[in-house]
Amino acid sequence: MFKENMITELFSNRRNIVKLGIDLASVFLGIFLGILVRFEDKFLDNIHSSYYLVYGSAYFIFYLLRKNGLKSWSYTNSLDVLNLTFTNMLALLTSLVYYALFREPYSRTVIIVGALLVLMLQLLWRFCFRLNRSYRLVLGKTKPRMNTLLYGAGDAGVALLRDGLSNPNYPYHITAIIDDDRRKRGTYINGVKVYGDFYDLSDVVKKQSIEMVIVAIPTIKRERIKEIIELTKCCNSVKVKILPSIDNILQDENIANQVRDVSIEDLLGRDEVLVNGANIKEIIEDKVVFVTGGAGSIGSELARQIAKYSPKKLILIDHNENDLYFLELELKRSFKALDLQVEIANIREADKVELLFKKYLPNIIFHAAAHKHVPLMEHNPEEAVKNNIFGTKKVAEMAIKYSAERFVLISTDKAVNPTNIMGATKRACELVVEYMNGKSDTKFMAVRFGNVLGSNGSVIPIFKKLISEGKNLTLTHPHITRYFMTIPEAAQLVIEAGSLGKGGELFILDMGEPVKIIDLANTMIKLSNADIGVEIVGLRPGEKLYEELLYDVGAALKTENNKIFITAIDSMNIDLEGHLEKLAVAVKNPVKDEIKACMKEFVKTYKEVKDEKASN
């Protein structure tokens, strides 16, 4: 049956038969030339059919066994060359064993030299097929291509160069390469010269009439990308794009199609936090995990990263059915073995929350569900209180009732000395978590981080929308600054907290340097080549001019991750139940001033900002 399947596969395609015929013809021609080399003018007296029959039969058998006939010659690579070499070596050894066993007279020179010539002829045919395809693609291109400089001659850059030989829609005419490895200077890679390193970039751009620079260095620093953009300002028409790292390149797509524009995240995002995979695996693997707010920016990234650690079951909870549906499709495609459940629910509905806890009995809860938009919550303070405070309290109570192991609250830097109702309610959530810790074996902890690059409703998507509409970017104040981190960085910090926490901790992150929003706006305008400006519209109610640090540097404790710190959640000895009772009454017939007054009694650090002068 096995032989029948091999033969059926081989002869199912006419091209396979042609390739087999060419290879066998190469065998006979190679052996003939081997005899000619050995015996020269007396070769006619030494033509023995056994040379052809023995080597040819052995080659044919191994050709079938190794499925050489199913490999495309037009895409021959180094592995195919090794496979073909190994097939001929097996045929050679089989021939030598045959002559040794049957003691037939033969010439070792004929067999060995003939085998080498056979391999050379077969490789020559494959090279011709590949060359033919490449030249047809190159000569058949009619679309104009941009003069392009490639920065980086490593694996990713070379892969992009090679893509030009097989991609009929290749849009780049790569005329120059630069690379920081000075040993490559003056060499040619796929026919393109390496002119120098980074410091030669501007000169090469001018001399070679470069229209585009593609950065193909996986480990490139963000500061270097900024410098490249600055250097290319000498020619306004020069665009800068970036290629993903070789690990992130999609194998089933043309590499040229994966070259993308430089994003603001490439320039402002910091290196992601490195987490202890062993610690995370210990708390996630074979556990039932809840993620509330699972359809949001942080919740969805939490789901993606949790799925990597083989949870027993992952349950995503959100009231946004549309985003939750598409996230479910994505996770099922990416993690086929994942036991995933999505639940449409609002954490304010006590009965539904308890139903879910009773149904799944989660081990770990990552609580990301919250109202977060500052201006909207200033206008609807009762919604912030009901969702953020009472929603968190209900989920925390169920964690205790159903004996969850860990509860991780996602908090925000706006909880630090809050000046708006959203920040005040998130500070209250931290106090709720501190209050709940110690009431059972459940370990409660909170994670506080800053603005997340590209999250829903954050400044970058808003700026992108305005740029696409050709409108000026609106900025509340020319001196306003914010701390930023990437979505993966934020999600990794939350999971790391879940593994490090022993209960009662507030985890915070070394946020680096704050970013001036006006610089961010001007950079985005430069990247888009848009003919727009920046308008100053004034600070909004509850908005700070400068974000404060997330922690007291002197009091914070270091963890095994040098980017993560711990500080205690100071409850200030408040009457939590008393304040919650007052808030519960206030939100039934909501009056903004009354709710804010209750919040100021509850969260002593809450100082409402009335106008722009007050914020300064």
Coordinates of C-alpha atoms in Angstrom, one line a residue:
M1 CA 0.0 0.0 0.0
F2 CA 2.9 2.4 0.9
K3 CA 4.6 1.8 -2.5
E4 CA 1.3 2.3 -4.3
N5 CA 0.7 5.6 -2.6
M6 CA 4.2 6.8 -3.4
I7 CA 3.9 5.9 -7.1
T8 CA 0.4 7.4 -7.2
E9 CA 1.7 10.7 -5.8
L10 CA 4.6 10.7 -8.3
F11 CA 2.6 10.0 -11.4
S12 CA -0.5 12.2 -10.4
N13 CA 1.2 15.2 -12.0
R14 CA 2.7 15.5 -15.4
R15 CA 5.4 17.9 -14.1
N16 CA 6.5 15.2 -11.6
I17 CA 7.0 12.7 -14.4
V18 CA 9.0 15.3 -16.4
K19 CA 11.2 16.1 -13.4
L20 CA 11.8 12.3 -12.8
G21 CA 12.7 11.9 -16.5
I22 CA 15.2 14.8 -16.3
D23 CA 16.8 13.4 -13.1
L24 CA 17.1 9.9 -14.5
A25 CA 18.6 11.4 -17.7
S26 CA 21.1 13.2 -15.5
V27 CA 22.0 9.9 -13.9
F28 CA 22.8 8.2 -17.2
L29 CA 24.6 11.3 -18.5
G30 CA 26.7 11.6 -15.3
I31 CA 27.7 7.9 -15.4
F32 CA 28.6 8.2 -19.0
L33 CA 30.8 11.2 -18.3
G34 CA 32.3 9.3 -15.4
I35 CA 33.3 6.5 -17.8
L36 CA 34.7 9.0 -20.2
V37 CA 36.8 10.7 -17.5
R38 CA 38.2 7.4 -16.3
F39 CA 39.0 5.6 -19.6
E40 CA 39.2 8.6 -22.0
D41 CA 39.8 7.3 -25.6
K42 CA 39.1 3.7 -24.5
F43 CA 35.7 4.4 -22.9
L44 CA 33.9 2.5 -25.7
D45 CA 35.5 -0.7 -24.5
N46 CA 34.4 -0.1 -20.9
I47 CA 30.7 0.8 -21.2
H48 CA 29.0 -1.6 -18.8
S49 CA 25.3 -1.5 -18.5
S50 CA 25.5 -2.5 -14.8
Y51 CA 26.9 1.0 -14.0
Y52 CA 23.7 2.6 -15.3
L53 CA 21.3 -0.1 -14.0
V54 CA 22.7 -0.4 -10.5
Y55 CA 23.1 3.4 -9.7
G56 CA 19.9 4.3 -11.7
S57 CA 17.8 1.7 -9.8
A58 CA 19.2 2.7 -6.4
Y59 CA 18.6 6.4 -7.2
F60 CA 15.0 5.7 -8.3
I61 CA 14.2 3.8 -5.1
F62 CA 15.5 6.6 -2.8
Y63 CA 13.9 9.2 -5.0
L64 CA 10.5 7.7 -4.2
L65 CA 11.2 7.1 -0.5
R66 CA 12.4 10.7 0.0
K67 CA 9.6 12.1 -2.1
N68 CA 12.0 14.2 -4.2
G69 CA 9.5 14.3 -7.1
L70 CA 7.1 16.3 -5.0
K71 CA 9.5 19.2 -4.4
S72 CA 9.2 22.3 -6.5
W73 CA 12.3 23.1 -8.5
S74 CA 11.4 26.7 -8.9
Y75 CA 11.7 27.2 -5.2
T76 CA 14.7 25.1 -4.6
N77 CA 16.5 26.1 -1.3
S78 CA 19.4 24.9 0.7
L79 CA 17.4 22.1 2.4
D80 CA 16.4 20.8 -1.1
V81 CA 20.1 20.8 -2.1
L82 CA 21.0 18.8 1.0
N83 CA 18.1 16.4 0.4
L84 CA 19.2 15.8 -3.2
T85 CA 22.8 15.3 -2.1
F86 CA 21.8 12.8 0.5
T87 CA 19.7 10.9 -2.0
N88 CA 22.7 10.5 -4.3
M89 CA 25.0 9.5 -1.4
L90 CA 22.6 6.7 -0.6
A91 CA 22.6 5.6 -4.3
L92 CA 26.4 5.7 -4.3
L93 CA 26.7 3.6 -1.2
T94 CA 24.1 1.1 -2.4
S95 CA 26.1 0.7 -5.6
L96 CA 29.4 0.1 -3.8
V97 CA 27.7 -2.4 -1.5
Y98 CA 26.2 -4.2 -4.6
Y99 CA 29.5 -4.6 -6.3
A100 CA 31.2 -5.7 -3.1
L101 CA 28.6 -8.4 -2.4
F102 CA 28.3 -9.8 -5.9
R103 CA 32.0 -9.3 -6.7
E104 CA 31.4 -7.9 -10.1
P105 CA 34.3 -6.1 -11.8
Y106 CA 33.8 -2.3 -11.6
S107 CA 35.7 1.0 -11.5
R108 CA 35.5 2.9 -8.2
T109 CA 36.5 6.0 -10.1
V110 CA 33.5 5.6 -12.5
I111 CA 31.0 5.2 -9.6
I112 CA 32.3 8.0 -7.4
V113 CA 33.1 10.6 -10.2
G114 CA 29.8 9.6 -11.9
A115 CA 27.8 10.3 -8.7
L116 CA 29.4 13.7 -8.3
L117 CA 28.6 14.6 -12.0
V118 CA 25.0 13.3 -11.5
L119 CA 24.5 15.6 -8.6
M120 CA 26.0 18.6 -10.4
L121 CA 23.8 18.0 -13.4
Q122 CA 20.6 17.7 -11.2
L123 CA 21.5 20.9 -9.3
L124 CA 22.1 22.6 -12.6
W125 CA 18.6 21.8 -13.8
R126 CA 17.1 23.1 -10.6
F127 CA 19.1 26.3 -10.8
C128 CA 17.8 26.8 -14.4
F129 CA 14.2 26.4 -13.3
R130 CA 14.6 28.8 -10.4
L131 CA 16.5 31.3 -12.6
N132 CA 13.8 31.1 -15.2
R133 CA 11.1 31.9 -12.7
S134 CA 13.0 34.8 -11.2
Y135 CA 13.8 36.4 -14.5
R136 CA 10.2 36.0 -15.7
L137 CA 9.0 37.8 -12.6
V138 CA 11.6 40.5 -12.8
L139 CA 11.3 41.2 -16.5
G140 CA 7.5 40.9 -16.3
K141 CA 7.2 43.8 -13.8
T142 CA 5.5 46.8 -15.3
K143 CA 4.7 48.8 -12.2
P144 CA 7.1 51.6 -11.3
R145 CA 9.1 50.8 -8.2
M146 CA 10.5 53.2 -5.6
N147 CA 14.3 53.7 -5.2
T148 CA 14.8 52.1 -1.8
L149 CA 17.6 52.0 0.8
L150 CA 17.6 49.0 3.1
Y151 CA 18.9 49.6 6.6
G152 CA 20.0 46.2 7.9
A153 CA 21.6 43.3 6.1
G154 CA 20.7 40.6 8.6
D155 CA 18.3 37.8 8.2
A156 CA 15.2 40.0 7.9
G157 CA 16.9 42.3 5.3
V158 CA 18.2 39.5 3.2
A159 CA 14.7 37.9 3.3
L160 CA 13.3 41.1 1.9
L161 CA 15.9 41.2 -0.8
R162 CA 15.1 37.6 -1.8
D163 CA 11.4 38.3 -1.9
G164 CA 12.1 40.5 -4.9
L165 CA 13.0 37.4 -6.9
S166 CA 9.7 35.6 -6.3
N167 CA 7.1 38.3 -5.6
P168 CA 5.5 39.6 -8.9
N169 CA 4.1 42.7 -7.1
Y170 CA 7.3 43.6 -5.4
P171 CA 7.1 47.4 -5.0
Y172 CA 10.7 48.3 -4.2
H173 CA 13.8 48.9 -6.3
I174 CA 16.5 48.4 -3.6
T175 CA 19.5 50.2 -4.9
A176 CA 21.6 50.6 -1.7
I177 CA 22.1 48.9 1.7
I178 CA 23.6 50.3 4.9
D179 CA 24.5 48.1 7.9
D180 CA 26.1 48.9 11.3
D181 CA 28.5 46.0 10.8
R182 CA 31.4 47.8 9.1
R183 CA 32.9 44.5 7.9
K184 CA 30.1 44.4 5.3
R185 CA 31.0 47.8 3.8
G186 CA 31.7 47.5 0.1
T187 CA 30.3 44.0 -0.2
Y188 CA 27.4 43.0 -2.4
I189 CA 24.3 41.1 -1.2
N190 CA 22.0 39.8 -3.9
G191 CA 23.7 42.2 -6.3
V192 CA 23.1 45.3 -4.1
K193 CA 26.1 47.2 -2.6
V194 CA 26.5 47.9 1.1
Y195 CA 27.6 51.5 1.1
G196 CA 28.3 52.0 4.8
D197 CA 26.7 52.3 8.2
F198 CA 24.1 54.6 9.9
Y199 CA 26.4 57.7 9.6
D200 CA 26.4 57.4 5.8
L201 CA 22.6 57.3 5.6
S202 CA 22.0 60.9 4.6
D203 CA 24.8 60.9 1.9
V204 CA 23.5 57.7 0.4
V205 CA 20.0 59.0 0.3
K206 CA 21.1 62.0 -1.6
K207 CA 23.5 60.3 -4.0
Q208 CA 21.2 57.4 -4.8
S209 CA 18.1 59.5 -5.2
I210 CA 16.4 57.4 -2.5
E211 CA 12.6 57.7 -2.1
M212 CA 12.2 55.2 0.7
V213 CA 14.2 53.8 3.7
I214 CA 13.2 50.4 5.0
V215 CA 14.5 49.6 8.5
A216 CA 15.1 45.8 8.8
I217 CA 16.9 45.5 12.1
P218 CA 14.9 43.5 14.7
T219 CA 16.8 44.9 17.7
I220 CA 16.9 48.5 16.6
K221 CA 16.5 51.0 19.4
R222 CA 13.6 53.5 19.3
E223 CA 16.1 56.4 19.5
R224 CA 17.8 55.2 16.4
I225 CA 14.5 55.2 14.5
K226 CA 13.9 58.8 15.6
E227 CA 17.4 59.7 14.3
I228 CA 16.7 58.0 10.9
I229 CA 13.5 60.1 10.6
E230 CA 15.5 63.3 11.4
L231 CA 18.2 62.4 8.9
T232 CA 15.7 61.8 6.1
K233 CA 14.3 65.3 6.5
C234 CA 16.9 66.5 4.1
C235 CA 14.5 65.2 1.4
N236 CA 10.9 65.8 2.1
S237 CA 9.7 63.0 -0.2
V238 CA 11.7 60.3 1.6
K239 CA 9.4 57.9 3.5
V240 CA 10.6 55.6 6.3
K241 CA 9.1 52.1 6.8
I242 CA 9.9 49.2 9.1
L243 CA 10.0 45.4 8.6
P244 CA 8.9 43.1 11.5
S245 CA 11.5 41.0 13.2
I246 CA 12.3 37.7 11.5
D247 CA 10.4 35.9 14.3
N248 CA 7.2 37.9 13.6
I249 CA 7.2 37.7 9.8
L250 CA 4.2 35.7 8.6
Q251 CA 5.6 32.7 6.7
D252 CA 2.6 32.4 4.3
E253 CA 2.8 35.9 3.0
N254 CA 5.2 37.9 0.8
I255 CA 7.7 39.7 3.0
A256 CA 7.3 42.9 1.0
N257 CA 3.6 43.0 1.9
Q258 CA 4.5 43.1 5.6
V259 CA 6.7 46.2 5.4
R260 CA 4.7 48.8 7.4
D261 CA 4.8 52.5 8.2
V262 CA 6.7 53.6 11.3
S263 CA 4.1 54.1 14.0
I264 CA 4.1 56.4 17.0
E265 CA 4.3 53.2 19.2
D266 CA 7.7 52.5 17.5
L267 CA 9.0 55.8 18.7
L268 CA 7.4 56.2 22.1
G269 CA 6.9 52.7 23.4
R270 CA 9.5 51.3 25.8
D271 CA 11.0 47.8 25.9
E272 CA 8.4 45.4 27.2
V273 CA 8.7 44.1 30.7
L274 CA 10.4 40.7 30.8
V275 CA 8.4 38.4 33.0
N276 CA 9.2 35.2 34.8
G277 CA 7.5 32.6 32.6
A278 CA 8.0 29.8 35.2
N279 CA 6.2 31.8 37.9
I280 CA 3.3 32.7 35.6
K281 CA 3.0 29.2 34.3
E282 CA 2.7 28.0 37.9
I283 CA -0.4 30.1 38.6
I284 CA -2.1 29.9 35.2
E285 CA -1.5 26.3 33.9
D286 CA -4.5 24.0 34.5
K287 CA -6.4 26.8 36.3
V288 CA -9.7 28.4 35.6
V289 CA -9.1 32.1 34.8
F290 CA -11.7 35.0 34.7
V291 CA -10.9 38.2 32.8
T292 CA -13.6 40.9 33.4
G293 CA -13.6 43.6 30.8
G294 CA -12.2 41.0 28.4
A295 CA -13.1 42.8 25.2
G296 CA -11.2 46.0 26.2
S297 CA -7.7 46.9 25.2
I298 CA -6.1 45.5 28.4
G299 CA -8.5 42.7 28.9
S300 CA -8.1 41.3 25.4
E301 CA -4.3 41.5 25.6
L302 CA -4.5 39.7 29.0
A303 CA -6.5 37.0 27.3
R304 CA -3.9 36.6 24.5
Q305 CA -1.0 36.2 27.0
I306 CA -2.9 34.0 29.5
A307 CA -3.8 31.7 26.6
K308 CA 0.0 31.0 26.1
Y309 CA 0.3 29.4 29.5
S310 CA -2.3 26.6 29.0
P311 CA -5.1 27.5 31.4
K312 CA -7.7 24.8 32.2
K313 CA -10.4 27.2 31.1
L314 CA -10.3 30.9 30.1
I315 CA -13.6 32.9 30.6
L316 CA -13.9 36.3 29.2
I317 CA -16.6 38.6 30.6
D318 CA -17.8 41.8 29.0
H319 CA -21.0 43.5 27.9
N320 CA -19.5 44.6 24.6
E321 CA -20.7 41.7 22.4
N322 CA -19.2 42.8 19.2
D323 CA -15.6 43.1 20.3
L324 CA -15.9 40.0 22.4
Y325 CA -17.2 38.0 19.4
F326 CA -14.2 39.0 17.3
L327 CA -11.7 38.3 20.1
E328 CA -13.2 34.9 20.5
L329 CA -12.7 34.2 16.8
E330 CA -9.0 35.4 17.0
L331 CA -8.2 33.3 20.1
K332 CA -9.7 30.1 18.7
R333 CA -7.6 30.6 15.5
S334 CA -4.4 31.2 17.4
F335 CA -4.9 28.7 20.3
K336 CA -6.7 25.7 19.0
A337 CA -6.3 23.7 22.2
L338 CA -7.6 26.5 24.4
D339 CA -10.9 25.9 26.3
L340 CA -12.4 29.3 25.9
Q341 CA -15.8 30.6 27.1
V342 CA -17.2 34.1 26.5
E343 CA -19.9 35.5 28.7
I344 CA -22.0 38.6 27.9
A345 CA -22.5 40.2 31.3
N346 CA -22.4 43.5 33.2
I347 CA -20.4 43.3 36.5
R348 CA -23.1 45.5 38.1
E349 CA -25.6 42.7 37.8
A350 CA -25.1 40.8 41.1
D351 CA -27.2 37.8 40.2
K352 CA -25.3 37.3 36.8
V353 CA -21.9 37.7 38.5
E354 CA -22.7 35.1 41.1
L355 CA -24.2 32.8 38.4
L356 CA -20.8 32.9 36.5
F357 CA -18.8 32.3 39.7
K358 CA -21.0 29.3 40.7
K359 CA -20.8 27.9 37.2
Y360 CA -17.1 28.1 36.6
L361 CA -15.5 28.3 40.1
P362 CA -12.5 30.4 38.9
N363 CA -9.1 30.1 40.5
I364 CA -7.8 33.6 39.4
I365 CA -9.7 36.8 38.5
F366 CA -8.1 39.6 36.5
H367 CA -10.5 42.5 37.0
A368 CA -10.2 44.9 34.1
A369 CA -13.8 46.0 33.7
A370 CA -14.2 49.7 34.4
H371 CA -15.4 53.0 33.1
K372 CA -12.2 55.0 32.3
H373 CA -13.0 58.1 30.2
V374 CA -12.4 61.2 32.4
P375 CA -14.7 63.7 30.8
L376 CA -17.6 61.3 30.4
M377 CA -17.3 60.2 34.1
E378 CA -17.2 63.9 35.2
H379 CA -20.6 64.2 33.5
N380 CA -21.9 60.9 34.8
P381 CA -20.3 60.4 38.2
E382 CA -23.0 58.0 39.4
E383 CA -22.0 55.5 36.6
A384 CA -18.4 55.6 37.6
V385 CA -19.4 54.9 41.2
K386 CA -21.8 52.0 40.3
N387 CA -19.5 50.4 37.8
N388 CA -16.0 50.9 39.2
I389 CA -16.6 50.8 42.9
F390 CA -19.7 48.6 43.4
G391 CA -18.9 46.4 40.4
T392 CA -15.4 45.7 41.8
K393 CA -16.9 45.1 45.3
K394 CA -19.4 42.5 43.9
V395 CA -16.7 40.6 41.9
A396 CA -14.4 40.7 45.0
E397 CA -17.1 39.3 47.2
M398 CA -17.8 36.5 44.8
A399 CA -14.1 35.7 44.7
I400 CA -14.2 35.2 48.5
K401 CA -17.5 33.3 48.5
Y402 CA -16.3 30.8 45.8
S403 CA -12.8 30.5 47.2
A404 CA -10.8 32.0 44.4
E405 CA -7.0 31.8 44.8
R406 CA -6.2 35.3 43.5
F407 CA -7.9 38.5 42.6
V408 CA -5.9 41.1 40.6
L409 CA -7.3 44.6 40.1
I410 CA -6.3 46.7 37.2
S411 CA -5.9 50.3 38.5
T412 CA -4.5 53.5 36.9
D413 CA -2.1 56.3 37.6
K414 CA -5.1 58.6 37.8
A415 CA -5.8 57.1 41.2
V416 CA -2.7 59.0 42.5
N417 CA -4.0 62.2 44.2
P418 CA -7.0 62.1 41.9
T419 CA -8.4 65.3 40.4
N420 CA -11.4 63.7 38.7
I421 CA -14.2 61.3 39.6
M422 CA -12.8 58.5 37.5
G423 CA -9.5 58.6 39.3
A424 CA -11.2 58.9 42.6
T425 CA -13.3 55.8 42.0
K426 CA -10.3 53.8 40.9
R427 CA -8.5 54.8 44.1
A428 CA -11.7 53.6 45.9
C429 CA -11.3 50.3 44.1
E430 CA -7.8 50.0 45.5
L431 CA -9.2 50.6 49.0
V432 CA -11.9 47.9 48.4
V433 CA -9.2 45.4 47.4
E434 CA -7.2 46.3 50.5
Y435 CA -10.3 45.8 52.7
M436 CA -11.1 42.5 51.1
N437 CA -7.6 41.1 51.6
G438 CA -7.3 39.0 54.7
K439 CA -11.0 38.2 55.0
S440 CA -10.4 34.8 53.4
D441 CA -7.6 32.8 51.8
T442 CA -8.1 34.7 48.5
K443 CA -5.0 36.9 47.8
F444 CA -6.1 40.4 46.7
M445 CA -3.7 42.8 44.9
A446 CA -3.8 45.7 42.5
V447 CA -1.7 46.8 39.6
R448 CA -1.4 50.5 38.8
F449 CA 0.0 51.7 35.4
G450 CA -0.1 54.8 33.2
N451 CA -1.5 55.6 29.8
V452 CA -1.4 52.7 27.3
L453 CA -0.3 53.4 23.8
G454 CA -3.1 52.8 21.3
S455 CA -5.7 51.7 23.7
N456 CA -9.4 52.5 22.9
G457 CA -10.1 56.1 23.5
S458 CA -6.5 57.1 24.2
V459 CA -4.8 60.1 22.6
I460 CA -3.1 58.3 19.8
P461 CA -6.2 56.8 18.1
I462 CA -7.9 60.2 18.4
F463 CA -4.9 61.9 16.8
K464 CA -4.9 59.2 14.0
K465 CA -8.6 59.9 13.3
L466 CA -8.0 63.6 13.1
I467 CA -5.1 63.1 10.7
S468 CA -7.1 60.8 8.4
E469 CA -9.8 63.5 8.3
G470 CA -7.2 66.2 7.5
K471 CA -8.1 68.2 10.6
N472 CA -5.8 69.9 13.1
L473 CA -4.8 68.0 16.2
T474 CA -6.5 69.4 19.3
L475 CA -4.3 69.6 22.5
T476 CA -5.6 70.8 25.9
H477 CA -2.3 72.5 26.9
P478 CA 1.1 73.0 25.3
H479 CA 2.9 71.8 28.4
I480 CA 0.8 68.7 29.2
T481 CA 2.8 65.5 29.8
R482 CA 1.9 61.9 30.3
Y483 CA 3.7 58.6 31.0
F484 CA 3.2 55.8 28.4
M485 CA 3.6 52.1 28.1
T486 CA 2.7 49.5 25.5
I487 CA -0.4 47.3 25.7
P488 CA 1.7 44.1 26.0
E489 CA 3.8 45.7 28.6
A490 CA 0.8 46.6 30.7
A491 CA -0.7 43.1 30.3
Q492 CA 2.5 41.4 31.3
L493 CA 2.8 43.6 34.4
V494 CA -0.7 42.5 35.4
I495 CA 0.1 38.8 35.0
E496 CA 3.4 39.2 36.8
A497 CA 1.6 40.8 39.7
G498 CA -0.7 37.8 39.8
S499 CA 2.3 35.5 40.2
L500 CA 4.3 37.7 42.7
G501 CA 1.5 38.8 44.9
K502 CA 1.1 37.4 48.4
G503 CA -2.0 39.6 49.2
G504 CA -2.5 43.3 49.9
E505 CA 0.2 44.6 47.5
L506 CA -0.1 47.5 45.1
F507 CA 2.2 46.8 42.1
I508 CA 3.6 49.7 40.1
L509 CA 5.9 50.1 37.2
D510 CA 9.0 52.1 36.5
M511 CA 7.4 54.4 34.0
G512 CA 10.5 56.0 32.6
E513 CA 10.4 59.5 31.4
P514 CA 7.1 61.5 30.8
V515 CA 6.3 62.4 27.2
K516 CA 5.1 65.9 26.2
I517 CA 1.9 65.5 24.2
I518 CA 2.7 68.4 21.9
D519 CA 5.9 66.5 20.9
L520 CA 3.8 63.4 20.3
A521 CA 1.4 65.4 18.1
N522 CA 4.1 67.0 16.0
T523 CA 5.8 63.6 15.5
M524 CA 2.6 62.0 14.3
I525 CA 2.1 64.9 11.9
K526 CA 5.6 64.4 10.5
L527 CA 5.2 60.6 10.1
S528 CA 1.9 61.1 8.2
N529 CA 3.2 64.0 6.0
A530 CA -0.1 65.7 6.7
D531 CA -0.5 69.5 6.1
I532 CA -2.1 70.2 9.4
G533 CA -1.3 71.9 12.7
V534 CA -2.0 71.7 16.4
E535 CA -4.7 73.7 18.2
I536 CA -4.7 74.4 21.9
V537 CA -8.2 74.1 23.4
G538 CA -7.6 74.3 27.1
L539 CA -7.6 71.7 29.9
R540 CA -10.8 69.7 30.4
P541 CA -12.6 69.3 33.7
G542 CA -10.7 67.1 36.1
E543 CA -7.6 66.9 33.8
K544 CA -4.1 67.3 35.2
L545 CA -1.3 69.2 33.5
Y546 CA 1.4 66.7 34.7
E547 CA 0.8 63.1 35.8
E548 CA 2.4 62.2 39.1
L549 CA 4.6 59.3 39.7
L550 CA 2.7 56.1 40.5
Y551 CA 4.6 55.5 43.7
D552 CA 6.8 57.0 46.4
V553 CA 10.3 56.2 45.2
G554 CA 11.6 56.2 48.7
A555 CA 9.0 53.8 50.1
A556 CA 8.6 51.4 47.2
L557 CA 10.1 47.9 47.4
K558 CA 11.9 46.2 44.5
T559 CA 10.8 42.8 43.2
E560 CA 12.7 40.2 41.3
N561 CA 11.7 42.1 38.2
N562 CA 13.7 45.4 38.2
K563 CA 10.9 47.2 36.5
I564 CA 8.2 46.3 39.0
F565 CA 7.9 47.8 42.5
I566 CA 5.5 47.2 45.4
T567 CA 3.9 49.7 47.8
A568 CA 1.3 49.0 50.4
I569 CA -2.3 50.0 49.7
D570 CA -2.9 52.4 52.6
S571 CA -6.5 52.2 53.8
M572 CA -6.1 55.3 56.0
N573 CA -8.2 53.5 58.6
I574 CA -11.4 54.6 56.8
D575 CA -14.9 53.3 57.5
L576 CA -15.3 51.5 54.1
E577 CA -18.8 50.1 54.7
G578 CA -20.1 53.5 56.0
H579 CA -18.8 55.3 52.9
L580 CA -20.2 52.7 50.5
E581 CA -23.6 53.0 52.2
K582 CA -23.6 56.8 51.6
L583 CA -22.6 56.3 48.0
A584 CA -25.3 53.7 47.5
V585 CA -27.9 56.3 48.6
A586 CA -26.3 59.1 46.6
V587 CA -26.4 57.2 43.2
K588 CA -30.1 56.3 43.5
N589 CA -31.2 59.9 42.8
P590 CA -27.9 61.2 41.4
V591 CA -26.8 64.8 42.0
K592 CA -23.3 65.5 40.8
D593 CA -22.2 67.7 43.7
E594 CA -23.6 65.3 46.3
I595 CA -21.8 62.3 44.7
K596 CA -18.5 64.2 44.5
A597 CA -18.9 65.3 48.1
C598 CA -19.3 61.7 49.2
M599 CA -16.2 60.7 47.1
K600 CA -14.1 63.5 48.8
E601 CA -15.0 62.1 52.2
F602 CA -14.2 58.6 51.0
V603 CA -11.0 59.3 49.1
K604 CA -9.2 62.0 51.2
T605 CA -6.6 62.6 48.4
Y606 CA -9.3 63.5 45.9
K607 CA -9.0 67.3 45.1
E608 CA -11.3 68.4 42.3
V609 CA -9.8 70.7 39.7
K610 CA -12.3 73.4 38.7
D611 CA -10.5 75.2 35.9
E612 CA -7.2 75.4 34.1
K613 CA -5.6 77.9 36.5
A614 CA -6.3 75.5 39.4
S615 CA -4.4 72.8 37.5
N616 CA -1.3 74.8 37.2

